Coordinates of C-alpha atoms in Angstrom, one line a residue:
Chain I
M1 CA -24.1 173.3 150.3
K2 CA -21.7 169.7 149.2
Y3 CA -17.9 171.0 148.1
K4 CA -17.5 170.4 144.6
S5 CA -14.4 169.1 143.4
L6 CA -13.0 170.6 140.7
V7 CA -11.3 167.3 137.8
S8 CA -12.6 168.3 134.5
I9 CA -13.6 172.0 132.5
N10 CA -16.1 170.0 132.1
D11 CA -17.9 170.5 135.4
Y12 CA -18.6 173.9 135.3
S13 CA -20.9 175.8 133.5
K14 CA -20.6 178.6 131.6
K15 CA -22.6 180.5 134.6
E16 CA -19.5 179.1 136.5
I17 CA -16.0 180.0 134.5
L18 CA -17.8 183.5 135.0
R19 CA -18.0 183.4 138.3
I20 CA -14.6 182.1 139.0
L21 CA -13.1 184.7 136.0
D22 CA -14.7 187.3 138.4
L23 CA -13.2 186.4 141.3
A24 CA -9.9 186.2 140.4
A25 CA -10.7 190.2 138.9
E26 CA -11.4 190.7 142.4
F27 CA -8.9 189.0 144.1
E28 CA -5.8 190.9 141.8
E29 CA -7.4 193.9 142.3
H30 CA -8.3 193.2 146.6
P31 CA -5.3 191.0 147.4
Q32 CA -7.0 189.1 151.3
P33 CA -4.5 188.6 152.8
Q34 CA -6.5 186.1 155.8
L35 CA -9.0 185.0 153.9
L36 CA -7.3 181.3 154.4
N37 CA -6.7 182.2 157.7
G38 CA -6.3 178.3 159.4
K39 CA -6.9 176.7 156.2
V40 CA -4.3 174.0 155.4
V41 CA -3.8 172.3 151.6
A42 CA -2.5 169.6 150.4
T43 CA -0.2 169.7 147.1
L44 CA 0.5 165.8 146.1
F45 CA 2.0 166.2 143.0
Y46 CA 3.5 162.5 141.7
E47 CA 4.9 164.0 139.0
P48 CA 7.4 166.7 139.5
S49 CA 5.5 170.5 137.5
T50 CA 6.9 172.9 139.1
R51 CA 5.3 175.8 137.8
T52 CA 2.4 174.5 138.3
R53 CA 2.9 173.4 142.0
L54 CA 4.7 177.0 143.2
S55 CA 1.5 178.8 141.3
F56 CA -0.9 177.2 143.5
E57 CA 1.1 176.5 146.3
S58 CA 2.0 180.8 146.0
A59 CA -2.2 180.7 145.9
V60 CA -2.7 179.6 149.1
N61 CA 0.0 182.1 150.3
R62 CA -1.1 184.8 149.6
L63 CA -4.5 184.2 151.0
G64 CA -2.4 183.1 154.4
G65 CA -3.7 180.2 154.5
R66 CA -1.4 176.6 154.6
V67 CA 0.5 174.2 152.5
F68 CA 2.6 170.6 152.4
G69 CA 2.7 168.3 150.0
F70 CA 5.0 165.8 148.4
T71 CA 7.1 167.3 144.8
D72 CA 7.1 163.8 143.1
S73 CA 6.4 160.1 144.0
S74 CA 10.1 159.2 145.0
S75 CA 9.8 161.5 148.6
S76 CA 6.3 159.9 149.8
S77 CA 4.4 156.7 150.4
V78 CA 3.6 156.5 147.1
T79 CA 7.2 153.8 146.6
K80 CA 5.9 151.5 149.5
G81 CA 3.5 150.7 147.4
E82 CA 0.7 152.7 148.7
T83 CA -2.2 153.2 146.5
I84 CA -3.3 156.6 146.1
K85 CA -7.2 155.5 147.1
D86 CA -5.1 155.2 150.7
T87 CA -3.2 157.9 150.3
I88 CA -5.9 160.4 148.7
K89 CA -8.1 159.0 152.8
T90 CA -5.5 159.7 155.1
V91 CA -4.0 162.8 153.5
S92 CA -8.3 164.5 153.8
N93 CA -7.6 163.5 157.2
Y94 CA -4.7 166.9 157.8
C95 CA -6.0 169.4 155.2
D96 CA -9.0 170.9 153.9
L97 CA -8.3 171.0 150.3
I98 CA -6.5 168.2 148.5
V99 CA -4.5 169.6 145.1
I100 CA -3.1 166.2 142.6
R101 CA -0.8 166.2 139.9
H102 CA -1.0 162.1 138.9
P103 CA 0.2 160.9 135.4
L104 CA -2.1 158.6 135.5
E105 CA -5.4 159.8 133.1
G106 CA -8.5 159.3 135.8
S107 CA -6.9 159.1 138.5
A108 CA -7.9 163.2 140.0
L109 CA -11.9 162.0 139.4
Y110 CA -10.9 159.0 141.2
A111 CA -8.9 160.5 143.9
S112 CA -12.2 163.0 144.7
E113 CA -14.5 160.1 144.8
E114 CA -12.3 158.5 147.7
A115 CA -11.8 162.2 149.2
T116 CA -13.4 163.5 152.1
V117 CA -12.6 166.9 150.8
P118 CA -12.8 168.5 148.2
V119 CA -9.9 167.9 145.2
I120 CA -8.7 170.3 142.6
N121 CA -6.9 168.5 139.1
A122 CA -3.9 169.9 138.5
G123 CA -3.1 167.9 136.0
D124 CA -4.1 164.3 135.3
G125 CA -1.9 162.9 132.4
A126 CA -3.1 164.0 128.9
N127 CA -6.6 164.2 130.4
Q128 CA -7.5 167.4 132.1
H129 CA -6.1 170.2 133.7
P130 CA -8.5 172.6 134.5
T131 CA -7.1 175.5 136.4
Q132 CA -4.9 176.1 133.8
T133 CA -7.7 176.6 131.2
L134 CA -9.5 178.9 133.5
L135 CA -5.9 181.3 133.8
D136 CA -6.1 181.5 129.8
L137 CA -9.7 182.1 129.9
Y138 CA -9.0 184.8 132.9
S139 CA -5.7 186.4 130.9
I140 CA -8.1 186.7 127.2
K141 CA -11.3 188.0 129.2
K142 CA -8.3 189.9 130.9
T143 CA -6.7 191.0 127.4
Q144 CA -9.7 191.3 125.1
G145 CA -11.9 192.9 127.9
T146 CA -14.7 190.4 126.5
L147 CA -15.2 186.5 125.7
E148 CA -17.6 186.5 123.7
D149 CA -17.1 186.5 119.6
L150 CA -13.4 186.8 119.2
N151 CA -10.8 185.0 116.7
I152 CA -8.6 182.0 118.2
F153 CA -5.7 180.4 116.7
L154 CA -4.5 177.9 118.2
V155 CA -1.2 176.4 116.6
G156 CA 0.9 173.3 116.6
D157 CA 0.1 170.1 118.5
L158 CA -3.8 170.3 118.4
K159 CA -3.4 166.6 118.7
Y160 CA -2.3 165.6 121.4
G161 CA -2.2 169.4 124.0
R162 CA -5.0 168.6 126.4
T163 CA -5.0 172.5 126.9
V164 CA -6.2 173.3 124.3
H165 CA -9.2 170.5 123.8
S166 CA -9.6 171.8 127.1
L167 CA -9.1 175.8 125.9
L168 CA -11.7 175.0 122.2
M169 CA -14.3 172.9 125.7
A170 CA -14.7 176.0 127.5
M171 CA -14.7 179.4 124.7
S172 CA -17.3 177.2 122.6
H173 CA -19.4 179.0 125.4
F174 CA -18.5 181.8 124.2
N175 CA -19.2 182.3 119.9
T176 CA -15.9 181.5 119.5
T177 CA -14.4 181.3 116.3
F178 CA -11.6 178.5 116.1
N179 CA -9.0 178.3 113.4
F180 CA -6.6 175.1 113.1
I181 CA -2.9 175.7 112.7
S182 CA -1.0 172.2 112.7
P183 CA 0.5 169.5 110.7
K184 CA -1.6 166.8 109.7
E185 CA 0.0 164.4 111.3
L186 CA -1.0 166.7 115.1
N187 CA -4.6 167.9 113.9
M188 CA -7.0 169.0 116.3
P189 CA -9.0 165.5 116.7
D190 CA -12.9 164.6 115.1
E191 CA -14.5 164.5 118.4
Y192 CA -13.9 167.7 118.8
K193 CA -14.7 169.5 115.5
L194 CA -18.0 167.3 116.3
H195 CA -18.8 168.9 119.3
L196 CA -18.4 172.9 117.2
D197 CA -20.4 171.2 114.3
K198 CA -23.0 170.3 116.9
L199 CA -22.4 173.8 118.1
G200 CA -22.7 175.6 115.0
L201 CA -18.8 177.4 116.2
K202 CA -17.3 178.1 112.6
Y203 CA -13.5 176.6 112.3
Y204 CA -11.4 176.5 109.8
E205 CA -7.8 174.6 109.4
H206 CA -4.7 175.4 107.9
L207 CA -1.5 174.1 107.5
D208 CA 0.3 177.4 108.4
F209 CA -0.4 180.5 109.6
T210 CA 1.4 183.8 107.6
E211 CA -0.5 184.8 106.2
I212 CA -3.9 184.5 107.9
I213 CA -2.6 185.4 111.5
S214 CA -3.4 189.2 111.1
R215 CA -7.5 188.2 111.5
A216 CA -6.6 186.8 115.3
D217 CA -7.6 188.4 118.9
I218 CA -5.1 185.8 120.6
V219 CA -2.5 183.3 119.5
Y220 CA -2.3 179.8 121.7
M221 CA 0.6 178.2 120.5
T222 CA 2.7 175.0 121.7
R223 CA 4.5 172.9 121.3
V224 CA 5.0 171.0 118.1
Q225 CA 7.4 167.6 119.6
K226 CA 9.6 165.6 117.2
E227 CA 9.1 162.5 119.4
R228 CA 5.2 163.1 118.1
F229 CA 6.1 161.9 114.6
S230 CA 7.1 158.6 113.0
D231 CA 8.9 160.0 110.6
P232 CA 11.3 162.1 111.7
M233 CA 12.0 163.0 108.1
E234 CA 8.3 164.8 108.4
Y235 CA 9.4 166.6 111.3
E236 CA 12.3 167.8 110.0
K237 CA 9.8 169.2 107.4
V238 CA 6.9 171.2 109.8
K239 CA 9.4 173.1 112.3
N240 CA 10.2 175.7 110.9
V241 CA 6.6 176.4 110.1
Y242 CA 4.9 176.6 113.7
V243 CA 7.4 178.8 115.4
L244 CA 6.2 182.6 115.7
K245 CA 9.0 185.3 115.0
N246 CA 8.5 188.6 115.9
S247 CA 8.6 190.2 112.0
M248 CA 5.1 187.9 111.3
L249 CA 3.1 190.0 114.5
E250 CA 3.9 193.2 112.9
N251 CA 0.8 193.4 110.7
T252 CA -1.7 192.1 113.4
K253 CA -4.7 193.1 115.0
S254 CA -3.8 196.1 118.0
N255 CA -5.9 193.6 120.6
M256 CA -4.1 190.6 120.0
K257 CA -2.0 188.3 122.5
V258 CA -0.5 186.0 121.7
L259 CA -0.8 182.8 124.7
H260 CA 1.6 179.6 125.5
P261 CA 1.1 177.1 128.5
L262 CA 4.4 177.7 129.2
P263 CA 7.6 176.1 129.5
R264 CA 8.5 177.7 125.9
V265 CA 11.5 175.8 124.2
N266 CA 11.6 177.7 120.7
E267 CA 7.6 177.3 118.9
I268 CA 8.5 181.4 119.9
H269 CA 11.2 183.2 119.3
T270 CA 13.1 185.0 122.4
D271 CA 12.4 188.4 119.8
V272 CA 8.9 188.2 120.9
D273 CA 9.7 188.0 123.9
K274 CA 9.9 191.8 124.2
N275 CA 6.7 192.8 122.1
K276 CA 3.3 193.9 123.8
K277 CA 1.5 191.4 122.0
A278 CA 3.9 188.4 123.9
Y279 CA 1.5 187.9 126.8
Y280 CA 2.3 184.5 127.8
F281 CA 5.0 185.5 131.4
T282 CA 1.8 188.0 132.9
Q283 CA -0.3 185.1 132.0
A284 CA 1.3 182.7 134.4
L285 CA 0.8 185.8 137.3
N286 CA -2.7 184.7 136.3
G287 CA -2.9 181.1 137.3
V288 CA -1.7 183.0 140.5
Y289 CA -5.5 184.9 140.7
A290 CA -7.1 182.1 139.4
R291 CA -6.5 179.6 141.5
Q292 CA -7.5 181.6 144.3
A293 CA -10.7 182.4 143.2
I294 CA -11.2 178.2 142.3
I295 CA -9.8 177.4 145.8
A296 CA -11.8 180.2 147.7
S297 CA -14.8 179.3 145.8
I298 CA -14.0 175.7 146.2
L299 CA -13.9 175.9 150.3
G300 CA -17.6 178.2 149.9
L301 CA -15.2 181.4 150.8
K302 CA -16.7 183.3 148.1
Chain U
M1 CA -28.5 119.8 111.5
K2 CA -32.1 119.6 112.6
K3 CA -33.9 123.2 113.1
E4 CA -34.8 123.4 117.1
G5 CA -38.2 123.0 117.8
K6 CA -37.9 119.7 116.0
Q7 CA -35.5 117.9 117.7
L8 CA -34.1 120.3 120.4
S9 CA -29.7 120.2 120.3
V10 CA -30.1 121.4 124.2
S11 CA -32.6 119.4 126.0
A12 CA -35.7 121.4 127.7
I13 CA -35.9 121.9 131.0
K14 CA -38.5 122.3 132.8
N15 CA -37.6 124.6 135.4
G16 CA -35.7 127.4 134.7
T17 CA -34.2 130.3 132.4
V18 CA -33.6 129.7 128.6
I19 CA -30.8 132.0 127.5
D20 CA -30.7 132.1 123.9
H21 CA -28.4 134.1 120.5
I22 CA -25.5 134.7 122.5
P23 CA -22.7 134.7 119.6
A24 CA -20.8 131.5 119.7
K25 CA -17.5 133.2 120.1
N26 CA -18.8 134.9 123.2
L27 CA -20.4 131.9 125.5
F28 CA -17.6 131.8 127.6
K29 CA -17.5 135.3 128.6
V30 CA -21.6 135.7 129.0
I31 CA -21.2 132.6 131.7
S32 CA -18.6 134.4 133.3
I33 CA -20.2 137.9 133.3
L34 CA -23.2 135.7 135.2
G35 CA -21.1 134.1 136.9
L36 CA -22.6 130.8 135.8
D37 CA -19.3 129.0 136.1
K38 CA -19.8 129.4 139.9
F39 CA -23.1 127.7 140.1
D40 CA -24.4 124.8 141.6
N41 CA -27.4 124.3 139.6
Q42 CA -28.1 122.0 136.5
I43 CA -26.6 124.4 133.7
T44 CA -26.4 122.6 130.1
F45 CA -25.9 124.3 127.2
G46 CA -24.5 124.2 123.4
T47 CA -22.6 126.3 121.4
N48 CA -22.1 126.7 117.2
L49 CA -25.3 126.0 117.0
D50 CA -26.5 127.7 113.8
S51 CA -28.1 130.5 113.4
K52 CA -29.8 132.5 110.2
K53 CA -29.4 135.9 112.8
L54 CA -25.8 135.5 113.7
G55 CA -24.1 132.3 112.5
K56 CA -22.9 130.4 115.1
K57 CA -25.2 130.3 118.4
A58 CA -25.2 129.6 121.8
I59 CA -27.7 128.7 124.2
I60 CA -27.6 128.4 127.8
K61 CA -30.5 126.2 130.0
V62 CA -29.8 126.6 133.3
T63 CA -32.6 124.8 135.6
E64 CA -34.6 126.1 139.0
K65 CA -32.7 129.4 138.5
S66 CA -35.1 132.7 137.0
F67 CA -32.3 135.8 136.3
I68 CA -33.5 138.7 136.4
D69 CA -33.9 142.2 134.0
D70 CA -30.4 143.7 135.3
D71 CA -28.4 140.6 134.4
L72 CA -29.7 140.4 130.9
N73 CA -28.6 143.9 130.4
R74 CA -25.5 143.3 132.2
I75 CA -24.6 140.5 128.9
A76 CA -26.0 142.9 126.3
L77 CA -22.3 144.4 125.8
I78 CA -21.7 141.1 124.2
A79 CA -25.0 139.4 123.6
P80 CA -27.0 142.5 122.3
E81 CA -29.4 140.0 120.1
A82 CA -29.9 137.6 123.6
K83 CA -33.1 137.2 124.5
L84 CA -34.1 135.8 128.1
N85 CA -36.9 133.4 128.8
I86 CA -38.5 132.2 131.7
I87 CA -39.5 128.3 131.8
K88 CA -41.9 127.4 133.9
D89 CA -43.6 123.7 133.4
Y90 CA -41.7 123.5 130.6
E91 CA -43.7 126.5 129.1
V92 CA -41.9 130.0 128.1
V93 CA -43.9 132.2 130.9
E94 CA -41.8 135.3 130.6
K95 CA -39.7 136.8 127.8
Y96 CA -36.7 139.3 127.7
S97 CA -35.0 141.1 124.8
A98 CA -31.8 142.5 126.0
K99 CA -30.7 145.9 126.4
L100 CA -28.3 148.0 126.7
P101 CA -28.1 150.1 130.3
E102 CA -27.2 153.6 129.9
E103 CA -24.0 153.1 131.9
I104 CA -21.9 149.6 132.5
I105 CA -20.3 149.2 136.1
G106 CA -17.2 146.6 136.5
I107 CA -17.0 144.4 133.1
A108 CA -15.4 146.2 130.0
K109 CA -12.2 146.7 130.2
C110 CA -11.0 150.7 129.2
V111 CA -8.7 150.5 125.9
N112 CA -6.7 153.4 127.6
P113 CA -3.0 151.3 129.2
K114 CA -2.4 155.0 130.7
C115 CA -6.5 154.5 132.7
I116 CA -5.9 154.5 136.0
T117 CA -8.4 151.5 136.0
N118 CA -5.8 149.9 134.5
N119 CA -3.2 150.7 137.3
E120 CA -4.8 150.5 139.3
N121 CA -7.9 148.5 141.2
V122 CA -10.9 150.7 140.4
T123 CA -14.1 149.8 139.5
T124 CA -14.4 150.4 135.7
R125 CA -17.4 152.7 134.9
F126 CA -19.0 154.1 131.2
L127 CA -21.4 155.9 129.3
V128 CA -22.6 153.7 127.0
L129 CA -22.7 156.3 124.3
S130 CA -25.2 154.3 120.9
D131 CA -27.1 151.2 120.5
N132 CA -25.9 150.4 116.9
N133 CA -22.5 150.4 117.0
I134 CA -21.8 150.1 120.6
A135 CA -18.8 152.4 122.1
L136 CA -17.8 153.1 125.8
K137 CA -16.6 156.4 127.3
C138 CA -14.4 155.9 130.2
H139 CA -15.6 157.8 133.1
Y140 CA -12.5 158.1 134.5
C141 CA -10.3 158.7 131.9
E142 CA -12.5 160.0 129.0
K143 CA -11.1 158.1 126.4
I144 CA -13.7 156.0 124.4
T145 CA -13.5 152.2 123.4
D146 CA -15.5 151.1 120.5
Q147 CA -16.9 147.3 119.7
E148 CA -13.5 146.6 118.1
H149 CA -10.6 147.3 121.5
M150 CA -13.6 146.0 123.7
E151 CA -12.6 143.6 126.1
I152 CA -14.4 142.2 129.2
Q153 CA -13.1 141.9 132.3

């Protein structure tokens, strides 16, 4: 079977998503430190993303594979003007799998077309970051026991946030009810709402969530960034509306969990961290299992 | 102005291809997409001719050359009403209408400045989303370029 790169979450069917999540659970329960013996993975990070890179490197190391690469473009031949194509063609000779992070959108797909080994997209600008989505799904499944029929709250920047867009696309396989909570300037784009309309899934838009948070199974927080507003006054007006505080969690469901792709700035108050419903740090750990599952699956070892 | 048929604005050709109903403003883009600027054949064209459908239209006549469907489809993006007539001995022997292909390769430019195709030497590739109000979805960055922002390379 020809290998399959993972560039966009839309590359994976519902069945494939569920297979990856089962594999992630298997790795969590039974670590397999020898599985990647003799395999070499390249991590090409054209922009720094410490968290994502370390998570990938941890995943490979814990499976017994080896990793090499660069951590930002200033320490590679990119500074000499080498094109992505040339770098990818060359690095393909040295490894079994390429993990690429690049600020330009579509770069990972282009890399996968030029590479002679499979490619995993670790973020291409504002476009896609599929491994983040799979670890989000794994976190949701693990905490809720299922992905079906959940009520998901997406909070914050829903216009530019690629993680919420990919999560929406992936969760739309599972009869999800969505609640979108964002300032007007950062509403969920129409194309995603149209997608849900087509599937007949329910979604609701709100400007605030203190009154309705008791209905949530998952609250997925993202950061509202000042630079997204053309009028700074607008930002000042809304900046405190999208901050989650411990007191807001009082009447929430017992199974409810708070997720965040990290890094957090101030959108989740630190007083939430001790609450059992705060899940974002465990979510980061789940990233290692999810990436192990993706790597093992792409290399045909599982 | 006299209507075509009575007296032709662009003289008839004996053998070759006539491409009619091109929007006048896109004539030179059509010439460039078809590579006519690099042809040795005799080519005549007229532009800003009156047209009921298009307001101002352009017409191109290329002697001793038969274009095929594929060529016509490549210009469908900027000349969706275009008609192609193959002429033999002053008679129209075959007619084609432009039809948008499902995928457009290497003609249009992606609207997203952060798209890889605008930053490295990558051939653009788009999925055509609709026939009426044409929009192109970039194969690489997944952003949509609508008619208003469409640029031909």
